[in-house]
mmCIF file of C-alpha atoms in Angstrom:
data_model
loop_
_atom_site.group_PDB
_atom_site.id
_atom_site.type_symbol
_atom_site.label_atom_id
_atom_site.label_comp_id
_atom_site.label_asym_id
_atom_site.label_seq_id
_atom_site.Cartn_x
_atom_site.Cartn_y
_atom_site.Cartn_z
ATOM 1 C CA UNK K 20 3.554 -11.583 14.346
ATOM 2 C CA UNK K 21 1.881 -11.146 17.726
ATOM 3 C CA UNK K 22 -1.326 -9.152 17.443
ATOM 4 C CA UNK K 23 -3.859 -8.091 20.044
ATOM 5 C CA UNK K 24 -6.929 -6.275 18.746
ATOM 6 C CA UNK K 25 -9.379 -4.769 21.203
ATOM 7 C CA UNK K 26 -13.002 -3.955 20.428
ATOM 8 C CA UNK K 27 -16.233 -3.092 22.186
ATOM 9 C CA UNK K 28 -15.434 0.382 23.451
ATOM 10 C CA UNK K 29 -17.826 3.276 23.137
ATOM 11 C CA UNK K 30 -20.005 5.751 24.998
ATOM 12 C CA UNK K 31 -21.990 4.453 27.965
ATOM 13 C CA UNK K 32 -23.986 6.177 30.672
ATOM 14 C CA UNK K 33 -22.919 6.086 34.323
ATOM 15 C CA UNK K 34 -24.171 2.899 35.924
ATOM 16 C CA UNK K 35 -24.208 1.103 32.591
ATOM 17 C CA UNK K 36 -22.329 -1.953 31.344
ATOM 18 C CA UNK K 37 -19.974 -2.763 28.503
ATOM 19 C CA UNK K 38 -18.063 -5.845 27.401
ATOM 20 C CA UNK K 39 -14.658 -5.468 25.814
ATOM 21 C CA UNK K 40 -13.078 -8.144 23.652
ATOM 22 C CA UNK K 41 -9.478 -8.759 22.638
ATOM 23 C CA UNK K 42 -8.717 -11.007 19.676
ATOM 24 C CA UNK K 43 -5.258 -12.535 19.823
ATOM 25 C CA UNK K 44 -3.187 -13.985 17.000
ATOM 26 C CA UNK K 45 0.386 -14.859 16.148
ATOM 27 C CA UNK K 46 1.081 -16.860 19.300
ATOM 28 C CA UNK K 47 -0.281 -19.762 21.352
ATOM 29 C CA UNK K 48 -2.941 -17.831 23.255
ATOM 30 C CA UNK K 49 -3.608 -20.598 25.775
ATOM 31 C CA UNK K 50 0.014 -20.485 26.925
ATOM 32 C CA UNK K 51 0.027 -16.942 28.304
ATOM 33 C CA UNK K 52 -1.370 -14.814 31.080
ATOM 34 C CA UNK K 53 -3.281 -11.844 29.658
ATOM 35 C CA UNK K 54 -3.940 -8.474 31.281
ATOM 36 C CA UNK K 55 -6.140 -5.420 30.868
ATOM 37 C CA UNK K 56 -4.500 -2.037 31.443
ATOM 38 C CA UNK K 57 -6.289 1.286 31.082
ATOM 39 C CA UNK K 58 -5.099 4.824 30.577
ATOM 40 C CA UNK K 59 -7.277 7.851 31.221
ATOM 41 C CA UNK K 60 -6.721 10.884 28.959
ATOM 42 C CA UNK K 61 -3.499 12.635 29.923
ATOM 43 C CA UNK K 62 -2.741 10.162 32.726
ATOM 44 C CA UNK K 63 -0.417 7.203 33.219
ATOM 45 C CA UNK K 64 -1.407 3.579 32.757
ATOM 46 C CA UNK K 65 -3.380 1.757 35.446
ATOM 47 C CA UNK K 66 -3.279 -2.019 35.702
ATOM 48 C CA UNK K 67 -6.862 -3.354 35.793
ATOM 49 C CA UNK K 68 -7.040 -7.151 35.709
ATOM 50 C CA UNK K 69 -5.144 -10.323 34.839
ATOM 51 C CA UNK K 70 -5.990 -13.907 34.066
ATOM 52 C CA UNK K 71 -3.841 -17.015 33.978
ATOM 53 C CA UNK K 72 -3.484 -19.412 31.072
ATOM 54 C CA UNK K 73 -6.566 -21.560 31.688
ATOM 55 C CA UNK K 74 -8.698 -18.907 33.361
ATOM 56 C CA UNK K 75 -8.573 -20.517 36.806
ATOM 57 C CA UNK K 76 -6.910 -17.511 38.498
ATOM 58 C CA UNK K 77 -7.864 -13.867 38.223
ATOM 59 C CA UNK K 78 -6.974 -10.694 40.054
ATOM 60 C CA UNK K 79 -8.304 -7.171 39.758
ATOM 61 C CA UNK K 80 -7.259 -3.718 40.887
ATOM 62 C CA UNK K 81 -9.088 -2.554 43.998
ATOM 63 C CA UNK K 82 -10.739 0.248 42.008
ATOM 64 C CA UNK K 83 -12.630 -2.222 39.803
ATOM 65 C CA UNK K 84 -13.048 -5.185 42.142
ATOM 66 C CA UNK K 85 -16.662 -6.363 42.249
ATOM 67 C CA UNK K 86 -17.547 -4.389 39.102
ATOM 68 C CA UNK K 87 -15.250 -5.794 36.399
ATOM 69 C CA UNK K 88 -14.764 -9.444 35.428
ATOM 70 C CA UNK K 89 -12.002 -10.785 33.222
ATOM 71 C CA UNK K 90 -12.450 -14.017 31.285
ATOM 72 C CA UNK K 91 -11.117 -15.836 28.236
ATOM 73 C CA UNK K 92 -12.117 -18.321 25.580
ATOM 74 C CA UNK K 93 -8.996 -20.193 24.534
ATOM 75 C CA UNK K 94 -10.863 -21.951 21.709
ATOM 76 C CA UNK K 95 -11.565 -18.540 20.177
ATOM 77 C CA UNK K 96 -8.227 -16.923 21.167
ATOM 78 C CA UNK K 97 -10.215 -14.141 22.783
ATOM 79 C CA UNK K 98 -10.031 -12.240 26.074
ATOM 80 C CA UNK K 99 -12.973 -10.399 27.585
ATOM 81 C CA UNK K 100 -13.589 -7.689 30.162
ATOM 82 C CA UNK K 101 -17.127 -7.368 31.462
ATOM 83 C CA UNK K 102 -17.540 -3.929 33.005
ATOM 84 C CA UNK K 103 -20.598 -3.194 35.164
ATOM 85 C CA UNK K 104 -21.667 -0.204 37.270
ATOM 86 C CA UNK K 105 -19.475 2.061 35.187
ATOM 87 C CA UNK K 106 -18.383 5.426 36.573
ATOM 88 C CA UNK K 107 -17.049 8.570 34.963
ATOM 89 C CA UNK K 108 -13.605 7.740 36.337
ATOM 90 C CA UNK K 109 -13.574 4.522 34.302
ATOM 91 C CA UNK K 110 -13.252 6.642 31.153
ATOM 92 C CA UNK K 111 -10.016 5.544 29.496
ATOM 93 C CA UNK K 112 -8.359 3.697 26.654
ATOM 94 C CA UNK K 113 -8.376 0.015 27.579
ATOM 95 C CA UNK K 114 -5.421 -2.076 26.424
ATOM 96 C CA UNK K 115 -5.144 -5.823 26.159
ATOM 97 C CA UNK K 116 -1.592 -6.867 27.082
ATOM 98 C CA UNK K 117 0.159 -10.216 26.927
ATOM 99 C CA UNK K 118 1.975 -11.439 30.007
ATOM 100 C CA UNK K 119 5.673 -12.222 29.937
ATOM 101 C CA UNK K 120 6.503 -15.924 30.066
ATOM 102 C CA UNK K 121 8.050 -17.132 33.292
ATOM 103 C CA UNK K 122 7.776 -13.954 35.372
ATOM 104 C CA UNK K 123 5.220 -11.289 36.205
ATOM 105 C CA UNK K 124 5.331 -8.673 33.503
ATOM 106 C CA UNK K 125 3.859 -7.417 30.293
ATOM 107 C CA UNK K 126 5.217 -7.580 26.766
ATOM 108 C CA UNK K 127 2.977 -7.077 23.716
ATOM 109 C CA UNK K 128 0.271 -4.380 23.851
ATOM 110 C CA UNK K 129 -2.786 -3.898 21.664
ATOM 111 C CA UNK K 130 -3.676 -0.463 20.302
ATOM 112 C CA UNK K 131 -6.522 -0.034 22.758
ATOM 113 C CA UNK K 132 -10.229 0.730 22.683
ATOM 114 C CA UNK K 133 -11.744 3.909 24.135
ATOM 115 C CA UNK K 134 -14.432 3.704 26.783
ATOM 116 C CA UNK K 135 -16.250 6.929 27.638
ATOM 117 C CA UNK K 136 -18.613 7.000 30.599
ATOM 118 C CA UNK K 137 -20.793 10.073 30.423
ATOM 119 C CA UNK K 138 -24.415 11.133 30.499
ATOM 120 C CA UNK A 11 -2.825 0.502 48.212
ATOM 121 C CA UNK A 12 0.863 0.748 47.386
ATOM 122 C CA UNK A 13 1.994 3.991 45.768
ATOM 123 C CA UNK A 14 4.814 3.747 43.230
ATOM 124 C CA UNK A 15 6.830 6.929 42.753
ATOM 125 C CA UNK A 16 9.001 8.077 39.866
ATOM 126 C CA UNK A 17 10.768 11.361 39.118
ATOM 127 C CA UNK A 18 8.193 13.557 37.326
ATOM 128 C CA UNK A 19 10.717 14.815 34.810
ATOM 129 C CA UNK A 20 14.373 14.538 33.828
ATOM 130 C CA UNK A 21 16.496 16.183 31.160
ATOM 131 C CA UNK A 22 19.512 14.646 29.462
ATOM 132 C CA UNK A 23 21.831 15.741 26.662
ATOM 133 C CA UNK A 24 22.196 13.646 23.509
ATOM 134 C CA UNK A 25 24.935 11.069 24.020
ATOM 135 C CA UNK A 26 24.656 11.331 27.779
ATOM 136 C CA UNK A 27 23.532 8.893 30.441
ATOM 137 C CA UNK A 28 20.488 9.167 32.708
ATOM 138 C CA UNK A 29 18.998 6.970 35.418
ATOM 139 C CA UNK A 30 15.279 6.862 36.210
ATOM 140 C CA UNK A 31 14.122 5.350 39.483
ATOM 141 C CA UNK A 32 10.998 3.664 40.821
ATOM 142 C CA UNK A 33 10.200 3.553 44.537
ATOM 143 C CA UNK A 34 7.537 1.771 46.566
ATOM 144 C CA UNK A 35 5.659 3.360 49.472
ATOM 145 C CA UNK A 36 5.921 0.079 51.390
ATOM 146 C CA UNK A 37 9.714 -0.027 51.487
ATOM 147 C CA UNK A 38 12.677 -1.149 49.439
ATOM 148 C CA UNK A 39 12.031 -2.511 45.972
ATOM 149 C CA UNK A 40 13.561 -5.961 45.568
ATOM 150 C CA UNK A 41 13.642 -8.487 42.759
ATOM 151 C CA UNK A 42 10.467 -9.969 44.275
ATOM 152 C CA UNK A 43 8.630 -6.954 42.877
ATOM 153 C CA UNK A 44 9.647 -8.049 39.345
ATOM 154 C CA UNK A 45 10.105 -4.459 38.128
ATOM 155 C CA UNK A 46 9.043 -3.754 34.557
ATOM 156 C CA UNK A 47 9.790 -0.644 32.514
ATOM 157 C CA UNK A 48 7.828 0.818 29.609
ATOM 158 C CA UNK A 49 8.337 3.650 27.131
ATOM 159 C CA UNK A 50 5.421 5.643 25.755
ATOM 160 C CA UNK A 51 5.467 8.251 23.022
ATOM 161 C CA UNK A 52 2.519 10.570 22.298
ATOM 162 C CA UNK A 53 -0.383 8.869 20.580
ATOM 163 C CA UNK A 54 1.105 5.407 20.970
ATOM 164 C CA UNK A 55 0.527 2.458 23.253
ATOM 165 C CA UNK A 56 3.247 1.827 25.828
ATOM 166 C CA UNK A 57 6.125 -0.353 24.685
ATOM 167 C CA UNK A 58 7.781 -2.850 27.022
ATOM 168 C CA UNK A 59 11.506 -2.392 27.626
ATOM 169 C CA UNK A 60 12.531 -4.386 30.723
ATOM 170 C CA UNK A 61 10.991 -7.182 32.823
ATOM 171 C CA UNK A 62 12.018 -8.885 36.053
ATOM 172 C CA UNK A 63 14.390 -6.060 37.037
ATOM 173 C CA UNK A 64 16.952 -6.370 34.261
ATOM 174 C CA UNK A 65 15.768 -8.656 31.478
ATOM 175 C CA UNK A 66 15.425 -7.093 28.043
ATOM 176 C CA UNK A 67 12.858 -7.974 25.428
ATOM 177 C CA UNK A 68 14.112 -8.949 21.998
ATOM 178 C CA UNK A 69 13.379 -5.455 20.692
ATOM 179 C CA UNK A 70 14.915 -3.485 23.559
ATOM 180 C CA UNK A 71 17.926 -1.422 22.457
ATOM 181 C CA UNK A 72 21.192 -2.358 24.177
ATOM 182 C CA UNK A 73 21.559 1.166 25.592
ATOM 183 C CA UNK A 74 18.660 0.499 27.995
ATOM 184 C CA UNK A 75 19.415 -1.432 31.179
ATOM 185 C CA UNK A 76 17.525 -2.213 34.370
ATOM 186 C CA UNK A 77 18.796 -2.719 37.905
ATOM 187 C CA UNK A 78 18.132 -2.226 41.610
ATOM 188 C CA UNK A 79 19.721 0.870 43.104
ATOM 189 C CA UNK A 80 19.505 2.076 46.663
ATOM 190 C CA UNK A 81 16.220 0.299 47.419
ATOM 191 C CA UNK A 82 14.609 1.339 44.156
ATOM 192 C CA UNK A 83 14.232 -0.131 40.695
ATOM 193 C CA UNK A 84 16.269 1.780 38.136
ATOM 194 C CA UNK A 85 16.302 2.212 34.368
ATOM 195 C CA UNK A 86 19.544 3.549 32.906
ATOM 196 C CA UNK A 87 19.757 4.946 29.407
ATOM 197 C CA UNK A 88 23.266 5.230 27.996
ATOM 198 C CA UNK A 89 24.313 7.070 24.845
ATOM 199 C CA UNK A 90 20.909 8.751 24.803
ATOM 200 C CA UNK A 91 19.396 9.403 21.388
ATOM 201 C CA UNK A 92 16.855 12.112 20.462
ATOM 202 C CA UNK A 93 14.279 9.385 19.822
ATOM 203 C CA UNK A 94 14.509 8.348 23.482
ATOM 204 C CA UNK A 95 12.488 11.418 24.429
ATOM 205 C CA UNK A 96 9.314 9.929 25.867
ATOM 206 C CA UNK A 97 7.384 9.131 29.017
ATOM 207 C CA UNK A 98 8.742 6.167 30.988
ATOM 208 C CA UNK A 99 6.683 4.072 33.395
ATOM 209 C CA UNK A 100 7.669 1.386 35.856
ATOM 210 C CA UNK A 101 5.405 -1.431 37.023
ATOM 211 C CA UNK A 102 5.776 -3.386 40.262
ATOM 212 C CA UNK A 103 4.187 -6.643 41.399
ATOM 213 C CA UNK A 104 3.141 -5.498 44.870
ATOM 214 C CA UNK A 105 1.784 -8.814 46.059
ATOM 215 C CA UNK A 106 -1.780 -9.775 46.829
ATOM 216 C CA UNK A 107 -2.421 -10.094 43.120
ATOM 217 C CA UNK A 108 -1.871 -6.368 42.575
ATOM 218 C CA UNK A 109 0.312 -4.778 39.928
ATOM 219 C CA UNK A 110 0.939 -1.043 40.285
ATOM 220 C CA UNK A 111 2.311 1.438 37.751
ATOM 221 C CA UNK A 112 4.391 4.412 38.739
ATOM 222 C CA UNK A 113 3.269 7.901 37.824
ATOM 223 C CA UNK A 114 5.809 8.179 35.016
ATOM 224 C CA UNK A 115 8.930 10.182 34.192
ATOM 225 C CA UNK A 116 8.895 12.604 31.299
ATOM 226 C CA UNK A 117 12.354 12.397 29.741
ATOM 227 C CA UNK A 118 13.482 15.366 27.684
ATOM 228 C CA UNK A 119 16.527 15.072 25.426
ATOM 229 C CA UNK A 120 17.992 18.524 25.031
#
């Protein structure tokens, strides 16, 4: 069974940093693109970042470019999101999502971890 | 930044058929945008339904289908069931490494 379990969320002050983790199991982690998607309370999802199978290619949404960094450790089957210079508008549930094989897309979603940016 | 637009809300009767659409501010949506569709119910993570315009995941019910229609991506629900009441989101690959979600369609089954 494919499982994606996010952790590392919590309350952080504006301007602060946080690192999210996503532990993957039930599939060959090193064979898939992985994405972060966030959803602010009462809003629709927003795609944040993606990373290819070996970590050599990344892309980020314009709203987080230069502040967030996506990375992975295939030996540990774990995805990371380093978030710096956090703003109130970054408050959201952050989901780890597996990429669809062979075409841009998303298939399995984690249950998410809540990040709250507030003083 | 590309804006992706969906109908804010639609209502359908049980057993009926409804089509949701997904438009891009930059022009016609083609297969090169690899449209994806997701269903989300309150308190749950989104669930993937369709990828690359019309491909279904193994868990996607047969009554859901994806297509291109009039320059937009489309999701058609046939033989609608009460449990299909949910928010539906599309996702487009807009190039330049950017993926963009639509604002969502709230589907009411009434």
